[in-house]
mmCIF file of C-alpha atoms in Angstrom:
data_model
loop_
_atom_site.group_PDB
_atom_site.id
_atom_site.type_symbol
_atom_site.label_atom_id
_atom_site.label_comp_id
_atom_site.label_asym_id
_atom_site.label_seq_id
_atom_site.Cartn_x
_atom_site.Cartn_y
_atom_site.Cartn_z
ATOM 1 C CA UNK A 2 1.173 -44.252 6.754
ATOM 2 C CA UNK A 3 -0.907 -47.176 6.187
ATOM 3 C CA UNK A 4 -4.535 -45.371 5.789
ATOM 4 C CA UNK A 5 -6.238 -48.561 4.366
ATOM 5 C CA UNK A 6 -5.845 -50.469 7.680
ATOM 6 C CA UNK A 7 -7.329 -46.773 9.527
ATOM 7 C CA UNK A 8 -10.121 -47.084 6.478
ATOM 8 C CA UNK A 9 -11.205 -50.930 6.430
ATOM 9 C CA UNK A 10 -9.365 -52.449 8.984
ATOM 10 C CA UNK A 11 -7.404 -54.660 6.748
ATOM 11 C CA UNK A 12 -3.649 -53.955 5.087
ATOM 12 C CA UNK A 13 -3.894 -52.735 1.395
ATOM 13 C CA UNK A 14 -2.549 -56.616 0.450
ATOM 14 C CA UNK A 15 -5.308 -58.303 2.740
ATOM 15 C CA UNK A 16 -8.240 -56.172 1.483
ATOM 16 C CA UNK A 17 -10.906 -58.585 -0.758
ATOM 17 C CA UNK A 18 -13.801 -57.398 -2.959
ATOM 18 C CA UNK A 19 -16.259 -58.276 -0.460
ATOM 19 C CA UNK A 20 -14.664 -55.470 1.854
ATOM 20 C CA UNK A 21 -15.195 -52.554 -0.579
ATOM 21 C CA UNK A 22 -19.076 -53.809 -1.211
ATOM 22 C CA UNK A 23 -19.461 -53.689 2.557
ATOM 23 C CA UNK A 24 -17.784 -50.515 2.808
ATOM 24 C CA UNK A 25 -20.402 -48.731 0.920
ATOM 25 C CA UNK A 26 -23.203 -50.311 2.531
ATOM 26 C CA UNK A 27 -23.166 -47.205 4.343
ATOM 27 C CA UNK A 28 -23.422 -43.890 2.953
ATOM 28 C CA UNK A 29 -19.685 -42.177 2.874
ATOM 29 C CA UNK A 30 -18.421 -39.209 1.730
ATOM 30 C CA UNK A 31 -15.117 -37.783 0.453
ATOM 31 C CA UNK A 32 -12.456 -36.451 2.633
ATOM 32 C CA UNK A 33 -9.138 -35.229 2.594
ATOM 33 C CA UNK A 34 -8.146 -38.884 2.628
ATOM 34 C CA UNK A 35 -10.632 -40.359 0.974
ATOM 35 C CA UNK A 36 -11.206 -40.200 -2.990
ATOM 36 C CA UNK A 37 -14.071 -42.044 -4.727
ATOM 37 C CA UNK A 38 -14.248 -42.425 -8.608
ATOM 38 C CA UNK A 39 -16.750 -44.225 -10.235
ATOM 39 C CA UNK A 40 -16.698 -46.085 -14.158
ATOM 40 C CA UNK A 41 -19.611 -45.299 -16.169
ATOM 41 C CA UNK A 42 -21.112 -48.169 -18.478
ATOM 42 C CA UNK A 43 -19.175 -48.303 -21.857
ATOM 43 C CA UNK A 44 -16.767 -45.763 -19.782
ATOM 44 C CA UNK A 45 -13.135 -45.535 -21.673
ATOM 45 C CA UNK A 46 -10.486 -46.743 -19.427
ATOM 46 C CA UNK A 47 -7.209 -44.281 -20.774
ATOM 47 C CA UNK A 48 -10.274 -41.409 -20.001
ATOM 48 C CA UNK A 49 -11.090 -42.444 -16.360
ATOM 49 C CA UNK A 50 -7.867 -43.205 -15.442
ATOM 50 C CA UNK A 51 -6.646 -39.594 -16.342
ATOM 51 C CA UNK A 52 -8.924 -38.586 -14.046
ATOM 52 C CA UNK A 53 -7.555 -41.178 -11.289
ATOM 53 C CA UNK A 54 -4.374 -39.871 -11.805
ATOM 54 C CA UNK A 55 -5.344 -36.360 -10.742
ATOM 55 C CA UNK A 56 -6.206 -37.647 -7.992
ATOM 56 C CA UNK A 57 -3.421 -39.457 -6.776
ATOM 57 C CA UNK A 58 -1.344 -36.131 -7.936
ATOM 58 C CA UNK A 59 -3.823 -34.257 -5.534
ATOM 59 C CA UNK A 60 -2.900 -36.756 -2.524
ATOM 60 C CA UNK A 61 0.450 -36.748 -3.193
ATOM 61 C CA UNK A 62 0.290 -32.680 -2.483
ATOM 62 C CA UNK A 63 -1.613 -33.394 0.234
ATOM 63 C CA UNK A 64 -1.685 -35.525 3.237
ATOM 64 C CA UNK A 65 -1.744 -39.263 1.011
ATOM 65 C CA UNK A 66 -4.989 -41.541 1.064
ATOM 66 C CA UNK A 67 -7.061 -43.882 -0.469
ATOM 67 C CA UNK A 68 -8.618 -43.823 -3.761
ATOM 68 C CA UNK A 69 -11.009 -46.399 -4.592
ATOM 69 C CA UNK A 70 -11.611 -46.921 -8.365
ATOM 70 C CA UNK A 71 -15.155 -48.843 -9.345
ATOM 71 C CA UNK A 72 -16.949 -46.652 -6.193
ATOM 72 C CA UNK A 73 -21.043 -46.355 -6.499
ATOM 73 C CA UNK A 74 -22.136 -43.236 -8.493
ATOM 74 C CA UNK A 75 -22.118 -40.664 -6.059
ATOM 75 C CA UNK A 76 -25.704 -38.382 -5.306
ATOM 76 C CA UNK A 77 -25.359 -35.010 -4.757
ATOM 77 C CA UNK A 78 -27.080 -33.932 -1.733
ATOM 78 C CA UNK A 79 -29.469 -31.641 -1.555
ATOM 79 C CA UNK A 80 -28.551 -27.827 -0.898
ATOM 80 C CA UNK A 81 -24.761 -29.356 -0.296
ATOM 81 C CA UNK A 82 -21.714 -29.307 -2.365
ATOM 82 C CA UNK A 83 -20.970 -32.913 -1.229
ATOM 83 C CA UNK A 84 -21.624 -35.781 -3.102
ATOM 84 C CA UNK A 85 -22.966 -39.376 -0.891
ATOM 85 C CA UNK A 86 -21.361 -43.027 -2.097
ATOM 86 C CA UNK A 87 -23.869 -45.374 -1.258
ATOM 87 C CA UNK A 88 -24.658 -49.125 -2.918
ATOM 88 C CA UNK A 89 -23.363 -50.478 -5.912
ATOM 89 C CA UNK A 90 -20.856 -50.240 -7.532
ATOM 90 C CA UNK A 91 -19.233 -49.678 -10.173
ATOM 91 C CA UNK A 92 -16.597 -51.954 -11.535
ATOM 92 C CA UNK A 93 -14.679 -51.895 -14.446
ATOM 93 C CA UNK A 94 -13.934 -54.996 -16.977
ATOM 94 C CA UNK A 95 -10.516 -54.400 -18.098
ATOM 95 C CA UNK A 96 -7.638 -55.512 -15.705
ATOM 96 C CA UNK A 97 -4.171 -54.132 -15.969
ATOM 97 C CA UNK A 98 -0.802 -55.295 -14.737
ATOM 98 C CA UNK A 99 0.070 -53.665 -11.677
ATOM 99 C CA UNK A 100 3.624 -52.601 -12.981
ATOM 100 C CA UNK A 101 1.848 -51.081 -16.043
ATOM 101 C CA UNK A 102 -0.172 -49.173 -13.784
ATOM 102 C CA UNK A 103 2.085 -47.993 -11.730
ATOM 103 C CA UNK A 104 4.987 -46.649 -14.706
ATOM 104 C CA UNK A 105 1.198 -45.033 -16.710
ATOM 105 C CA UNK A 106 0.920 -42.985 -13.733
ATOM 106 C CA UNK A 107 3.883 -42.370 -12.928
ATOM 107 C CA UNK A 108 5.048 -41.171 -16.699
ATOM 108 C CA UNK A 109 2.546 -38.166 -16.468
ATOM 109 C CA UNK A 110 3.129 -36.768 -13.016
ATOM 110 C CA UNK A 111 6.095 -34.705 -12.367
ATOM 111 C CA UNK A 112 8.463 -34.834 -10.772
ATOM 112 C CA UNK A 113 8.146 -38.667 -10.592
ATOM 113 C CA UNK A 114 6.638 -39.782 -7.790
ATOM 114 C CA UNK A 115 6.765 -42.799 -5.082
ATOM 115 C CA UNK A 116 4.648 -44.048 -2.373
ATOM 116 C CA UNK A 117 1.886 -45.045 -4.527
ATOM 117 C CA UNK A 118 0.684 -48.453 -4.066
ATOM 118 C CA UNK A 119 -2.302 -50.161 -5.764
ATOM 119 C CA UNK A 120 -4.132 -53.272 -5.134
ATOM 120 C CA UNK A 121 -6.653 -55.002 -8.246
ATOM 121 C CA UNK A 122 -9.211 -57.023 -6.842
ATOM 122 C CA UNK A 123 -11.053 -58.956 -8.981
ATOM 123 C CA UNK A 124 -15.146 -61.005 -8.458
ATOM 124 C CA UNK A 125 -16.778 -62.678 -11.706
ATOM 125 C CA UNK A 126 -15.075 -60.600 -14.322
ATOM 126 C CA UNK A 127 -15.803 -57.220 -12.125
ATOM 127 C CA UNK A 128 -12.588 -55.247 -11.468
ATOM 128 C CA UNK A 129 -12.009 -52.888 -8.598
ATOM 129 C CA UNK A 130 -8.255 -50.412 -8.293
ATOM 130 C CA UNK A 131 -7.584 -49.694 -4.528
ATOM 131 C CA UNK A 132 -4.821 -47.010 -4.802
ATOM 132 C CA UNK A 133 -3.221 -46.130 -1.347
ATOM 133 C CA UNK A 134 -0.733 -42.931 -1.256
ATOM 134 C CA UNK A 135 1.866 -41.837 0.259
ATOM 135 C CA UNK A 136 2.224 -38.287 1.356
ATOM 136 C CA UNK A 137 5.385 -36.979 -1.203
ATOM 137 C CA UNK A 138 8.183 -35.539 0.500
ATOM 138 C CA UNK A 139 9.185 -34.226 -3.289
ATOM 139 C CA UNK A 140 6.031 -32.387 -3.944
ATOM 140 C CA UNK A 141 5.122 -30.313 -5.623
ATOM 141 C CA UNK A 142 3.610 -32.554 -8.516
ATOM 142 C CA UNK A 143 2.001 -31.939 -11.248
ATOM 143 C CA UNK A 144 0.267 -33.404 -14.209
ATOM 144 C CA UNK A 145 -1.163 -31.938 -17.957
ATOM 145 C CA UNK A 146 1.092 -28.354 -16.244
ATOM 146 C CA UNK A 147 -1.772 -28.356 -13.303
ATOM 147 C CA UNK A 148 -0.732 -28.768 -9.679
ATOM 148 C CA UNK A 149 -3.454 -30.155 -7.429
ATOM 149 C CA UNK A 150 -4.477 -30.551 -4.180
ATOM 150 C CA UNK A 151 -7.284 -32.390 -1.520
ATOM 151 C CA UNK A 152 -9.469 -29.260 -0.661
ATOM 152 C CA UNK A 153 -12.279 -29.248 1.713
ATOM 153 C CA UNK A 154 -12.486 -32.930 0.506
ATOM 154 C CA UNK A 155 -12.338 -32.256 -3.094
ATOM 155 C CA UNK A 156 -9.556 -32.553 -5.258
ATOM 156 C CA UNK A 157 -9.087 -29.113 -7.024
ATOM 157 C CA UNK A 158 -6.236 -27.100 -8.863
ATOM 158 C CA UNK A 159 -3.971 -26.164 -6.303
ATOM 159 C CA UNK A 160 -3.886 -22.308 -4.677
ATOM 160 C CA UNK A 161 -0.697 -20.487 -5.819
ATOM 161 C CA UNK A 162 -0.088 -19.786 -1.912
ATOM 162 C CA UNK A 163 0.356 -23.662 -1.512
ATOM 163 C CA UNK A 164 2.335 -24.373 -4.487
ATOM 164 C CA UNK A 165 4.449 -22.234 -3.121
ATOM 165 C CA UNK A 166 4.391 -23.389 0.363
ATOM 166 C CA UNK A 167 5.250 -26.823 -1.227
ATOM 167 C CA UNK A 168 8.083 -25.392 -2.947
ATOM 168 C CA UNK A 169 9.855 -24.092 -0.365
ATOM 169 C CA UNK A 170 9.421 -27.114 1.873
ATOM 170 C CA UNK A 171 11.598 -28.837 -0.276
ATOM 171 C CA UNK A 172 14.831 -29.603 0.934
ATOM 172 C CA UNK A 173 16.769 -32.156 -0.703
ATOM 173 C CA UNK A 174 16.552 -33.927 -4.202
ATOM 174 C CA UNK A 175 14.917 -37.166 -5.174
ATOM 175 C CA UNK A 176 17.435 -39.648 -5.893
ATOM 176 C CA UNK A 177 16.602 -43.177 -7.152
ATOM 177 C CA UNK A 178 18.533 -46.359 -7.364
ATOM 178 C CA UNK A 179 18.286 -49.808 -9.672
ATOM 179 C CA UNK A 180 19.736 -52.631 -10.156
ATOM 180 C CA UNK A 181 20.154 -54.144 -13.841
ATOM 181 C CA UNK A 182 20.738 -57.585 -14.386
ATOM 182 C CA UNK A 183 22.616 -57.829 -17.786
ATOM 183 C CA UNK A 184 23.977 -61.332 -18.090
ATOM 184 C CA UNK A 185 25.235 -64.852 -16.243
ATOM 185 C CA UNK A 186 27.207 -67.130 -17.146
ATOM 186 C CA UNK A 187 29.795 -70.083 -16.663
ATOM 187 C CA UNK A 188 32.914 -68.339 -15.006
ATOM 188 C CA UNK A 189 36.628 -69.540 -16.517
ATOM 189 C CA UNK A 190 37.701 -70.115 -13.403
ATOM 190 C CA UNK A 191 35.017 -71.962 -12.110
ATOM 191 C CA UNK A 192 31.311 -71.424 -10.862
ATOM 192 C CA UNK A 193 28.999 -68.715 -12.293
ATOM 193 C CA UNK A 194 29.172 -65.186 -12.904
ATOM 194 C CA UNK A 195 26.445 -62.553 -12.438
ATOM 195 C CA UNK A 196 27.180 -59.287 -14.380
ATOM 196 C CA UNK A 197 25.225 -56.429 -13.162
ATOM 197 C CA UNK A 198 24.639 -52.465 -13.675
ATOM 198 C CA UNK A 199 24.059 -49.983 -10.511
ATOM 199 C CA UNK A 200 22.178 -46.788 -12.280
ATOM 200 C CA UNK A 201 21.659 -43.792 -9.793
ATOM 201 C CA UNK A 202 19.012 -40.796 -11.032
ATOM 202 C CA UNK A 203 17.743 -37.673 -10.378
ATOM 203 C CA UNK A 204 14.276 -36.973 -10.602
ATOM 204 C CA UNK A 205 14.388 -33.542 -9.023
ATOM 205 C CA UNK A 206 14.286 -30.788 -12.022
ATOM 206 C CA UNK A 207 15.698 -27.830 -9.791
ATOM 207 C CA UNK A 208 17.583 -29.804 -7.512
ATOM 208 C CA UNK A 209 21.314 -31.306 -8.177
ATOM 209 C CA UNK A 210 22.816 -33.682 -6.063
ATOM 210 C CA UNK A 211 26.545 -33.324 -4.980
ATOM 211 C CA UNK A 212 28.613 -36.243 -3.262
ATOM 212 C CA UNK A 213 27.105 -39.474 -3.957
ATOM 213 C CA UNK A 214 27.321 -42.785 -2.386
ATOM 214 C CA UNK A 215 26.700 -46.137 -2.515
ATOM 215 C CA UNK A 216 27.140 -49.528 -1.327
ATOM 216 C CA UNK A 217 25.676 -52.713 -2.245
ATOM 217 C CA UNK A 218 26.052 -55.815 -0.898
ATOM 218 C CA UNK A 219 25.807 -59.714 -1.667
ATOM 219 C CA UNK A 220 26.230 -61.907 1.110
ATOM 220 C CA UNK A 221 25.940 -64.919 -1.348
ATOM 221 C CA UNK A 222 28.368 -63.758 -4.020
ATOM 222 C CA UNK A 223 31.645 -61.886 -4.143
ATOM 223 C CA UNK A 224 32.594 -58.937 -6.582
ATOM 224 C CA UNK A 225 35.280 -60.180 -9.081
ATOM 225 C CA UNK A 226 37.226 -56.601 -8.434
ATOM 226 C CA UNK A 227 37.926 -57.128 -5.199
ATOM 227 C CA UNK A 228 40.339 -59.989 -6.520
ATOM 228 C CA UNK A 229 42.265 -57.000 -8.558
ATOM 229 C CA UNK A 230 44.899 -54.905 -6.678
ATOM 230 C CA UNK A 231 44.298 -51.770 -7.237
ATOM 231 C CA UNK A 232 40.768 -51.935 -7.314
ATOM 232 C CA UNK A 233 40.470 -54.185 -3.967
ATOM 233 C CA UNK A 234 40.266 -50.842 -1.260
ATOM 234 C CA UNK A 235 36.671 -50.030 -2.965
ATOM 235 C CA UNK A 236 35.530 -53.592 -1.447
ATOM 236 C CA UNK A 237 35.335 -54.753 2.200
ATOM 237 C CA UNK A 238 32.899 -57.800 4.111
ATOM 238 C CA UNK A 239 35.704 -60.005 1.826
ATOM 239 C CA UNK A 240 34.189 -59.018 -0.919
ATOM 240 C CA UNK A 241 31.077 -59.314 -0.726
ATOM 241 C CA UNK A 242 30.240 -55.397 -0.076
ATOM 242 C CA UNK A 243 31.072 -52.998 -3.084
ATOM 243 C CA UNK A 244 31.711 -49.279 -1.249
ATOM 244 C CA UNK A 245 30.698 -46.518 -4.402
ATOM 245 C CA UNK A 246 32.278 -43.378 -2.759
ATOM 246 C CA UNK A 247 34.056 -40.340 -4.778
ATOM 247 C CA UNK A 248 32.907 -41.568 -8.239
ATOM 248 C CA UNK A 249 29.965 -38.835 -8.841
ATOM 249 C CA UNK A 250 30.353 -35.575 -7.866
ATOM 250 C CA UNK A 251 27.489 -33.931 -9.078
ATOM 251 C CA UNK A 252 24.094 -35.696 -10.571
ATOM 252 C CA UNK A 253 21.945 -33.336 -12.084
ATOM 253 C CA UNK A 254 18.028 -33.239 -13.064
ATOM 254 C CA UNK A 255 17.076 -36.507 -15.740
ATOM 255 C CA UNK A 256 20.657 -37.977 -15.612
ATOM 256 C CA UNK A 257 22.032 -41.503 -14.713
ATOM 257 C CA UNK A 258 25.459 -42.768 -13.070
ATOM 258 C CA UNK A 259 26.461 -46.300 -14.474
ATOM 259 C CA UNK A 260 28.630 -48.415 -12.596
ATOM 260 C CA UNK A 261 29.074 -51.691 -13.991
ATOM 261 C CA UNK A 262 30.474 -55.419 -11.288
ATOM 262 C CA UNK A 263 30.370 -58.722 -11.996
ATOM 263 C CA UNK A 264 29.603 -61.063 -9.043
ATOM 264 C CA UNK A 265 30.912 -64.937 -8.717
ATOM 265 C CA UNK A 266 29.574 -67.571 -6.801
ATOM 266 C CA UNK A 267 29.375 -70.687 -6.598
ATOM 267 C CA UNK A 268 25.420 -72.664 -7.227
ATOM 268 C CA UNK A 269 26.228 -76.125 -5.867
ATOM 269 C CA UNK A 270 27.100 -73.731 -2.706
ATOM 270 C CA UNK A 271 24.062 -71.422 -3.404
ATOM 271 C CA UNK A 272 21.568 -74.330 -3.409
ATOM 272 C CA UNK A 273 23.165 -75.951 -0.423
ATOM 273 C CA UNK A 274 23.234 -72.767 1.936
ATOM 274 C CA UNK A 275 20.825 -70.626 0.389
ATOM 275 C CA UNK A 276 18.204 -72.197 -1.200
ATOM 276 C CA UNK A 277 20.065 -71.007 -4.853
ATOM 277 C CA UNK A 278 19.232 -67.738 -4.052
ATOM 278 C CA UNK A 279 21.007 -64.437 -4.116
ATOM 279 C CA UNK A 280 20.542 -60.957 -2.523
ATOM 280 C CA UNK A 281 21.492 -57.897 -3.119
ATOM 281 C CA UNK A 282 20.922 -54.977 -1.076
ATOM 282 C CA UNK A 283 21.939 -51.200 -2.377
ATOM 283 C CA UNK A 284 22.062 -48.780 -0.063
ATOM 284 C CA UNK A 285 22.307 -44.622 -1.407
ATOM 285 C CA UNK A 286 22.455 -41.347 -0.559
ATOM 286 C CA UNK A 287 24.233 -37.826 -1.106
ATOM 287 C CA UNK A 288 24.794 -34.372 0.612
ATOM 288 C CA UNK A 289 20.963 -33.336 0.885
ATOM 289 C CA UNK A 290 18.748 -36.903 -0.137
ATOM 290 C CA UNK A 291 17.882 -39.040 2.738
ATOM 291 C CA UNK A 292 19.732 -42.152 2.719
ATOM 292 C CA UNK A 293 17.399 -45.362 0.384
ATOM 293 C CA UNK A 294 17.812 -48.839 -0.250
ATOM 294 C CA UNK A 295 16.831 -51.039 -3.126
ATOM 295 C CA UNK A 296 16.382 -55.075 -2.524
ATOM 296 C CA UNK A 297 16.216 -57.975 -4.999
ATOM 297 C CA UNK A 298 16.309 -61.526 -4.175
ATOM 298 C CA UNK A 299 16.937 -63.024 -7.972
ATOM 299 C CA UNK A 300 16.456 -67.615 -7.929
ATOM 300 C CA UNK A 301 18.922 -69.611 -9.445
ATOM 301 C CA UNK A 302 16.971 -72.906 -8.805
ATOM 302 C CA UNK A 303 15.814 -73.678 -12.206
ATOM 303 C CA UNK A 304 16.858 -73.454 -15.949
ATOM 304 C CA UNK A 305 17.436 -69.730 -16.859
ATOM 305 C CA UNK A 306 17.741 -67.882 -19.831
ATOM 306 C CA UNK A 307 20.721 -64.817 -19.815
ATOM 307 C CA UNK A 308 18.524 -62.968 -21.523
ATOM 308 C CA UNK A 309 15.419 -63.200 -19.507
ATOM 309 C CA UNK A 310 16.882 -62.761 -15.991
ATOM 310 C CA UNK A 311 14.357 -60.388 -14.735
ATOM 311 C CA UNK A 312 11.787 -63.841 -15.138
ATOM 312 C CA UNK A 313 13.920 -64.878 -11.927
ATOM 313 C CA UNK A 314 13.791 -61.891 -9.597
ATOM 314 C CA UNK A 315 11.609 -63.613 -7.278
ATOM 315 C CA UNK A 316 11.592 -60.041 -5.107
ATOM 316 C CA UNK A 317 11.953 -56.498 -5.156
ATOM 317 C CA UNK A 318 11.383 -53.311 -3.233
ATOM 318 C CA UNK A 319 13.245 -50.560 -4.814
ATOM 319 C CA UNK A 320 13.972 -47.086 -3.593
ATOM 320 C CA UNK A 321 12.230 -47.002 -0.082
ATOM 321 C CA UNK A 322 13.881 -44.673 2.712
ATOM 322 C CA UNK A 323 15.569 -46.046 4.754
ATOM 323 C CA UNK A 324 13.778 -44.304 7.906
ATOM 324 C CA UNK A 325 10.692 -45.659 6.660
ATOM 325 C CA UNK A 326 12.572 -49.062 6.308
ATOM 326 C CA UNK A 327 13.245 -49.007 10.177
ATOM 327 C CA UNK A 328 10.167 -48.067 11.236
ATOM 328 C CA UNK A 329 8.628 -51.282 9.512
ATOM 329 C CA UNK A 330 11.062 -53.272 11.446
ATOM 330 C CA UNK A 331 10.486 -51.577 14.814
ATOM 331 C CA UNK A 332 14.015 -50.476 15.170
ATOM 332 C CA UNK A 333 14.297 -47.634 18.152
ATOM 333 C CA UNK A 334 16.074 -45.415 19.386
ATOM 334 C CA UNK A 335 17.408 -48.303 22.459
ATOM 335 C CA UNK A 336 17.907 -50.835 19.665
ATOM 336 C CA UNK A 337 20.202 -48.820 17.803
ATOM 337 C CA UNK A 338 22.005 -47.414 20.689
ATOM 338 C CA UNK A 339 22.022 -50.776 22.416
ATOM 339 C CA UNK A 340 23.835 -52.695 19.008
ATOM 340 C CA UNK A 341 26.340 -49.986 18.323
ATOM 341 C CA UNK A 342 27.549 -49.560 21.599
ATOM 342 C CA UNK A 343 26.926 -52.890 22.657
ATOM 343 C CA UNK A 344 26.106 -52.575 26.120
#
């Protein structure tokens, strides 16, 4: 759900400092949707953010929403237990990557989450963290052993009644996908090869998954196995689709499936027709997880290092369902029936 566009009217990506200071022009409170933490003066930033991270655990239980990091110092009013944001605020001086954000939080809440995105906007050395999130279809989570929740607009330890209503909504386990990019090189037979690593996990800790598949696809490259009798039925699209089916029979709680392919192609014809650019596309499910897909679109177009070939992913969006996937596009119910039974 995108609750920053409900809040300010703008897309998490869109929203500029400017928009938070005129947000709080006007006295807000917390809601169930809404979570505003401010940074004291000389504040330490591995303290406050533990206490950013309960929140996002407590959303994540919840219904999802926005936390806004750098919010004024909120005034308790008078013979109420709410708190008003109004005026200033309160920005913090130390900017973080956004990846190194993202794996900090993600490292102490359990099991690991998704859906949480965060946006760092910066104005004269003055740092804001917009953090939008995602109701979990995994929860519960926890953090520090403590499940939380959003509670009359508060985020609080979690009832026992709900952690157990979260349990036993539960359904299906949360499987992840990656894609690894090892090495490249000069192939004997001519052109370049691209040797990657497909690793499948389970983040679910009372949850296995049975029956796993898998397909990934390169429209640019082919997959050198599907050259090799033998090995050519787990291929199809002439080789540019690798079909994963029958190799994992049961994935359990904090382990990984390896499956190693090495793509070819040709970059005189990857410059020409694609703009030296190549896509791959994994697509992955099993008996009880939804169905997910994983997309990187790594650049060929300049000088680049084997070692350092994550420098040239120029995009990725890993592990979003694919239900959520065609919803973004638009896709309906017509659509679908209208390309499959073409008519």
């Amino acid at each position: 759900m995108d609750y920053c566009t409900t809040c300010f009217n703008k897309t998490l990506a869109n929203l500029e400092y400017q928009d938070i200071e005129n947000f709080f022009h006007e006295p807000r409170e917390e809601s169930t949707r809404l979570e505003f933490k401010s940074f004291p003066q000389k504040g330490d930033f591995n303290k406050c953010l533990e206490g950013v991270i309960i929140g996002i655990c407590a959303f994540l239980n919840s219904e999802g929403g926005i936390l806004i990091w750098g919010a004024p110092v909120g005034i308790q009013t008078q013979g109420q237990h709410t708190k008003i944001f109004q005026g200033h605020l309160s920005p913090l001086s130390e900017t973080k990557e956004k990846d190194w954000l993202i794996n900090k939080i993600s490292d102490v809440i359990t099991p690991m989450p998704i859906g949480i995105n965060v946006v760092i906007l910066q104005n004269a050395g003055n740092v804001l963290y917009i953090f939008e999130v995602q109701q979990s279809n995994y929860s519960p989570h926890q953090t520090k052993n403590t499940y939380y929740a959003r509670l009359d607009g508060q985020t609080r330890p979690a009832p026992h009644y709900l952690i157990e209503a979260l349990f036993n909504k539960i359904t299906y386990p949360n499987i992840e996908g990656y894609i690894n990019f090892d090495n490249y090189g000069n192939y004997p037979e001519g052109g370049v090869f691209l040797d990657i690593t497909i690793i499948l996990l389970n983040f679910s800790e009372l949850i296995n998954e049975r029956n796993l598949s898998f397909r990934l696809t390169c429209p640019q490259a082919i997959f050198e196995a599907s050259r090799t009798i033998g090995f050519a039925h787990h291929y199809c699209q002439e080789g540019h689709e690798f079909v994963g089916k029958g190799f994992i029979n049961v994935l359990h709680f904090g382990a990984s499936e390896h499956n190693q392919q090495r793509l070819i192609f040709d970059p005189m014809v990857l410059q020409r027709k694609h703009n030296s650019e190549l896509q791959l596309i994994l697509s992955f499910g099993g008996e009880q997880s939804p169905l997910k897909i994983s997309e990187y679109t790594i650049s060929f177009g300049g000088a680049v290092e084997p070692a350092r070939l994550y420098k040239s992913i120029k995009n990725k969006e890993e592990n979003v369902l694919s239900s959520d996937m065609q919803k973004q596009l638009g896709t309906t119910k017509e659509m679908l029936l209208k390309e499959i039974l073409k008519r």
